[in-house]
mmCIF file of C-alpha atoms in Angstrom:
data_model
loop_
_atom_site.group_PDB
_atom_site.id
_atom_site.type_symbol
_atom_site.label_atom_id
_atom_site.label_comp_id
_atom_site.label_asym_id
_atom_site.label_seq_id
_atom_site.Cartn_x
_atom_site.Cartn_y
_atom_site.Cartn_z
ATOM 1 C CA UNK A 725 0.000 0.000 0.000
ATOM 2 C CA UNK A 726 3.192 2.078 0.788
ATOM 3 C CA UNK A 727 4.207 1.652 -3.266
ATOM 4 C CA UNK A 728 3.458 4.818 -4.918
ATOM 5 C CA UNK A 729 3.050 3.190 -8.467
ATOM 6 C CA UNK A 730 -0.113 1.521 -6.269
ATOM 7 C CA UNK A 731 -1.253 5.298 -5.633
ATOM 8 C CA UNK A 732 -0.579 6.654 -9.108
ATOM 9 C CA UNK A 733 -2.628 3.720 -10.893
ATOM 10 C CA UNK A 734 -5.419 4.044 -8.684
ATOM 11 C CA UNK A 735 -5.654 7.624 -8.656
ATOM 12 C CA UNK A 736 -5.228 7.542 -12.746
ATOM 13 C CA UNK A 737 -7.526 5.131 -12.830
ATOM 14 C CA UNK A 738 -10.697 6.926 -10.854
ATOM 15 C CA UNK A 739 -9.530 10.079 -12.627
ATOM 16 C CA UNK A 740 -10.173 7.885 -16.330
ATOM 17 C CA UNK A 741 -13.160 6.745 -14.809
ATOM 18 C CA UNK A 742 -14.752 10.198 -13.944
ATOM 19 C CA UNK A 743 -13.468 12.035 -17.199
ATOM 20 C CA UNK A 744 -15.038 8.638 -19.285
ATOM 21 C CA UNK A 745 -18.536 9.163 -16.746
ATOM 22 C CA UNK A 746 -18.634 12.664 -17.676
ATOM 23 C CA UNK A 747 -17.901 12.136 -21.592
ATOM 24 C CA UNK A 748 -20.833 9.615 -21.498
ATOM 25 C CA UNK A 749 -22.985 12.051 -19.380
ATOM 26 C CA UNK A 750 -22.752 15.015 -21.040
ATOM 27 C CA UNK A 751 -22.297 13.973 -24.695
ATOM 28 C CA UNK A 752 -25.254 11.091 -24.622
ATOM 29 C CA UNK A 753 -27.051 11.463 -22.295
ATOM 30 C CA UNK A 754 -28.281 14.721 -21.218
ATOM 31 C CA UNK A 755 -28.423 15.922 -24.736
ATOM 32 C CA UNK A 756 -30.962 13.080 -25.208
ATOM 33 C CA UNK A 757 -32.938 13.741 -22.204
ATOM 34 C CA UNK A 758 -32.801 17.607 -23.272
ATOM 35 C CA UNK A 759 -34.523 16.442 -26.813
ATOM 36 C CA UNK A 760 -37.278 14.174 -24.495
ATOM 37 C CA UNK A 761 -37.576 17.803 -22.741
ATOM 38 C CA UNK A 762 -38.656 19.316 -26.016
ATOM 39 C CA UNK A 763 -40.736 16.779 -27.646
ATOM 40 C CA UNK A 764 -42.699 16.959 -24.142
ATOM 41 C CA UNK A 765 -42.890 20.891 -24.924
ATOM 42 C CA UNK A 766 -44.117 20.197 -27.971
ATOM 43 C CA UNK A 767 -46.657 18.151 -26.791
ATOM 44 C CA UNK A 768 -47.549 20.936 -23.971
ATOM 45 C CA UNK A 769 -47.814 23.562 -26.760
ATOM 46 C CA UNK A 770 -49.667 22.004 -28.778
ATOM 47 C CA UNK A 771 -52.208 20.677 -26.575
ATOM 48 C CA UNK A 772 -52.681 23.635 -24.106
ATOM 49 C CA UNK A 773 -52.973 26.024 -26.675
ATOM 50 C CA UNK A 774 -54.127 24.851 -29.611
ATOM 51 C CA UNK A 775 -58.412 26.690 -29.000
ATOM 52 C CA UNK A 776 -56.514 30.026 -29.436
ATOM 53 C CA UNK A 777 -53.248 29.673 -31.573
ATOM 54 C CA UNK A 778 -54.849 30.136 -34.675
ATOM 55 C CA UNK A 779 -56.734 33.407 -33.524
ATOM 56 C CA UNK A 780 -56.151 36.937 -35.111
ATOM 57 C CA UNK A 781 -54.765 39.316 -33.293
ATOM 58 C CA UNK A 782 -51.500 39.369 -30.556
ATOM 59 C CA UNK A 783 -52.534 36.737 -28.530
ATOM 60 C CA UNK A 784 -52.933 34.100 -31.711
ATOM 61 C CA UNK A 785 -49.287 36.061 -32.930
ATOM 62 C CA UNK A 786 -47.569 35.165 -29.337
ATOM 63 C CA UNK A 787 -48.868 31.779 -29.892
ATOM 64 C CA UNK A 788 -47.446 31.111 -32.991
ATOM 65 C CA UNK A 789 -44.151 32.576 -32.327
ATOM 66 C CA UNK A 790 -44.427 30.099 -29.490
ATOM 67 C CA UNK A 791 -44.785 27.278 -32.084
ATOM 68 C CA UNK A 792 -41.805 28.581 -34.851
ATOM 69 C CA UNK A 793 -39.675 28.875 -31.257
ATOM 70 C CA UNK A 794 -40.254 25.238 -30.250
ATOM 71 C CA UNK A 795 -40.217 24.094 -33.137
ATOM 72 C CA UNK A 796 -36.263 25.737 -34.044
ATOM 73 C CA UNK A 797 -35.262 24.331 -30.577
ATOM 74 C CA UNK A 798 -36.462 21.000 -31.417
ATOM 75 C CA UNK A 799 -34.256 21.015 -34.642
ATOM 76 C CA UNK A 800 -31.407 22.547 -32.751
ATOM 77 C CA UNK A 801 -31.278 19.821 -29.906
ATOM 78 C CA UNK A 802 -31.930 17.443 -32.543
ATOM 79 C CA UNK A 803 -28.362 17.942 -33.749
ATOM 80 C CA UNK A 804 -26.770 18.308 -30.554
ATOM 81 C CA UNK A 805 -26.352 14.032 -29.072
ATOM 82 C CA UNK A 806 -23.067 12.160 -30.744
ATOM 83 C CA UNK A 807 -24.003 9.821 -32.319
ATOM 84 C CA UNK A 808 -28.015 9.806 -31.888
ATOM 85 C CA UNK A 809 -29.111 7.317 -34.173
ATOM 86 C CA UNK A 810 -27.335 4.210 -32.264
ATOM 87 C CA UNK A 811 -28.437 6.226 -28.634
ATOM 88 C CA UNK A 812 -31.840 6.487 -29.627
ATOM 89 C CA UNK A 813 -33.062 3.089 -29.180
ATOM 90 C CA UNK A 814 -32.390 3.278 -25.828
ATOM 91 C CA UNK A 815 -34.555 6.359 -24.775
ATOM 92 C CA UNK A 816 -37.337 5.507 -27.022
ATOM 93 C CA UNK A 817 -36.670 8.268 -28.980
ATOM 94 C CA UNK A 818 -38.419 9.290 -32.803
ATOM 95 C CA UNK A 819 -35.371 9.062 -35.845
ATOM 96 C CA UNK A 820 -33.310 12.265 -36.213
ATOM 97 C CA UNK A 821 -35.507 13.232 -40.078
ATOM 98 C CA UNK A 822 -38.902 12.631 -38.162
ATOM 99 C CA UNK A 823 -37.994 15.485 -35.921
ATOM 100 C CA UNK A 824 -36.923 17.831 -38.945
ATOM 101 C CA UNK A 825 -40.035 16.409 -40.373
ATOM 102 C CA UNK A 826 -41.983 17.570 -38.095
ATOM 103 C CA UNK A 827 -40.030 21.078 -36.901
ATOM 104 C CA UNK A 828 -40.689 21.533 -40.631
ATOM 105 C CA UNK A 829 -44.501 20.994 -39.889
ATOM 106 C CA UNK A 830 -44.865 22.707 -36.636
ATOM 107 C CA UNK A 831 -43.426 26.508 -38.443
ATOM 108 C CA UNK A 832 -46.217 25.329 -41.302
ATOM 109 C CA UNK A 833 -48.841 25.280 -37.998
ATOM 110 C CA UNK A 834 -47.165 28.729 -36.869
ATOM 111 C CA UNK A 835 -48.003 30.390 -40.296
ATOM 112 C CA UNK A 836 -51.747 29.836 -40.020
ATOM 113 C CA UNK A 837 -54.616 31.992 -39.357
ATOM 114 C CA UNK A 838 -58.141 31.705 -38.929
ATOM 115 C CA UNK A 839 -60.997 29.370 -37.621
ATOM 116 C CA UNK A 840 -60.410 25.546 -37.546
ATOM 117 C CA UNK A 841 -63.135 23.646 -39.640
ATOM 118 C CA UNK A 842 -63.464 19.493 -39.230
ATOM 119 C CA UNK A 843 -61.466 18.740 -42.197
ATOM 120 C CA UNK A 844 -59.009 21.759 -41.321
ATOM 121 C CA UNK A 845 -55.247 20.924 -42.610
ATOM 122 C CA UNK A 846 -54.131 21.910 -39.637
ATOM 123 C CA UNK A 847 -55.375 19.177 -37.622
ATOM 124 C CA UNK A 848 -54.366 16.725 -39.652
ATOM 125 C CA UNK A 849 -50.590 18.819 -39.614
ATOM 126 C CA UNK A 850 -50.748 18.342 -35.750
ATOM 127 C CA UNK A 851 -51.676 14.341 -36.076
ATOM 128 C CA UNK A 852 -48.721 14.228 -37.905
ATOM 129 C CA UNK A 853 -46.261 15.955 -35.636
ATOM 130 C CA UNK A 854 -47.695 13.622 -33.041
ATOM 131 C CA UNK A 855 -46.983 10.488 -34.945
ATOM 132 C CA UNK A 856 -43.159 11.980 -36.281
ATOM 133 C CA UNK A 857 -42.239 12.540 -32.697
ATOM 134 C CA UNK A 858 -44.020 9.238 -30.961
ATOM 135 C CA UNK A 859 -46.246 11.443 -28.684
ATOM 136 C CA UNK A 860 -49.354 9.591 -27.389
ATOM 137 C CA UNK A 861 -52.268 12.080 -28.980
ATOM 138 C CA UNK A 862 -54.065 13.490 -25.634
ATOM 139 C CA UNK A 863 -57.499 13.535 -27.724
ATOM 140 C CA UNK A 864 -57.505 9.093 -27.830
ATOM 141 C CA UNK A 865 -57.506 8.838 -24.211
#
């Protein structure tokens, strides 16, 4: 115990250890948990304000801008995980070109105005969003 190769090998190796723990941490997982954190916005957005984000006027504008916000974050933390499409599996999470499908379709949904009919685009716009980023649709339970 008195050998201080012994010392130096144990301390290099918990020092490996940590630097390895925090390489894993911060460049697979918390980026991945970060995107989860912005699908579930997405969700949140879309469900909570969807009877007035069409509306004319500021509060329908905030609304929207709310949309075209989320919907550049979820592209942006979309690229951020290394190497995302062999993580993803593990968290459950929707392939990298479904998000930027539906970030693409989410600032379509923050360009419209005006009243929602039953065949309305729009609904069938937020359907898809739901499938492209494997949210559970709130409206089936």
């Amino acid at each position: 115990m008195n050998d201080p190769s012994t010392f130096f090998w144990t301390v290099a190796s918990a020092v490996t250890i940590f630097v390895l723990g925090q390489i894993y941490l911060k460049g697979f997982v918390e980026p991945l948990l970060d995107l989860r954190k912005e699908i579930g916005q997405t969700a949140y957005i879309l469900e909570f304000y969807w009877n007035r984000m069409f509306a004319e006027g500021a509060e329908g504008e905030e609304l929207r801008k709310k949309i075209r916000d989320n919907a550049c974050d979820l592209y942006r933390k979309s690229q951020t995980p290394i190497v995302y499409s062999s993580c993803r599996f593990l968290f459950g999470m929707p392939a990298r070109e479904d998000i930027h499908k539906a970030s693409r379709r989410l600032i379509g949904l923050s360009n419209q105005v005006g009243e929602r009919t039953p065949e309305d685009p729009k609904i069938k716009r937020k359907e898809e969003i739901y499938k492209l980023l494997k949210i559970e649709n709130f409206e089936e339970k």
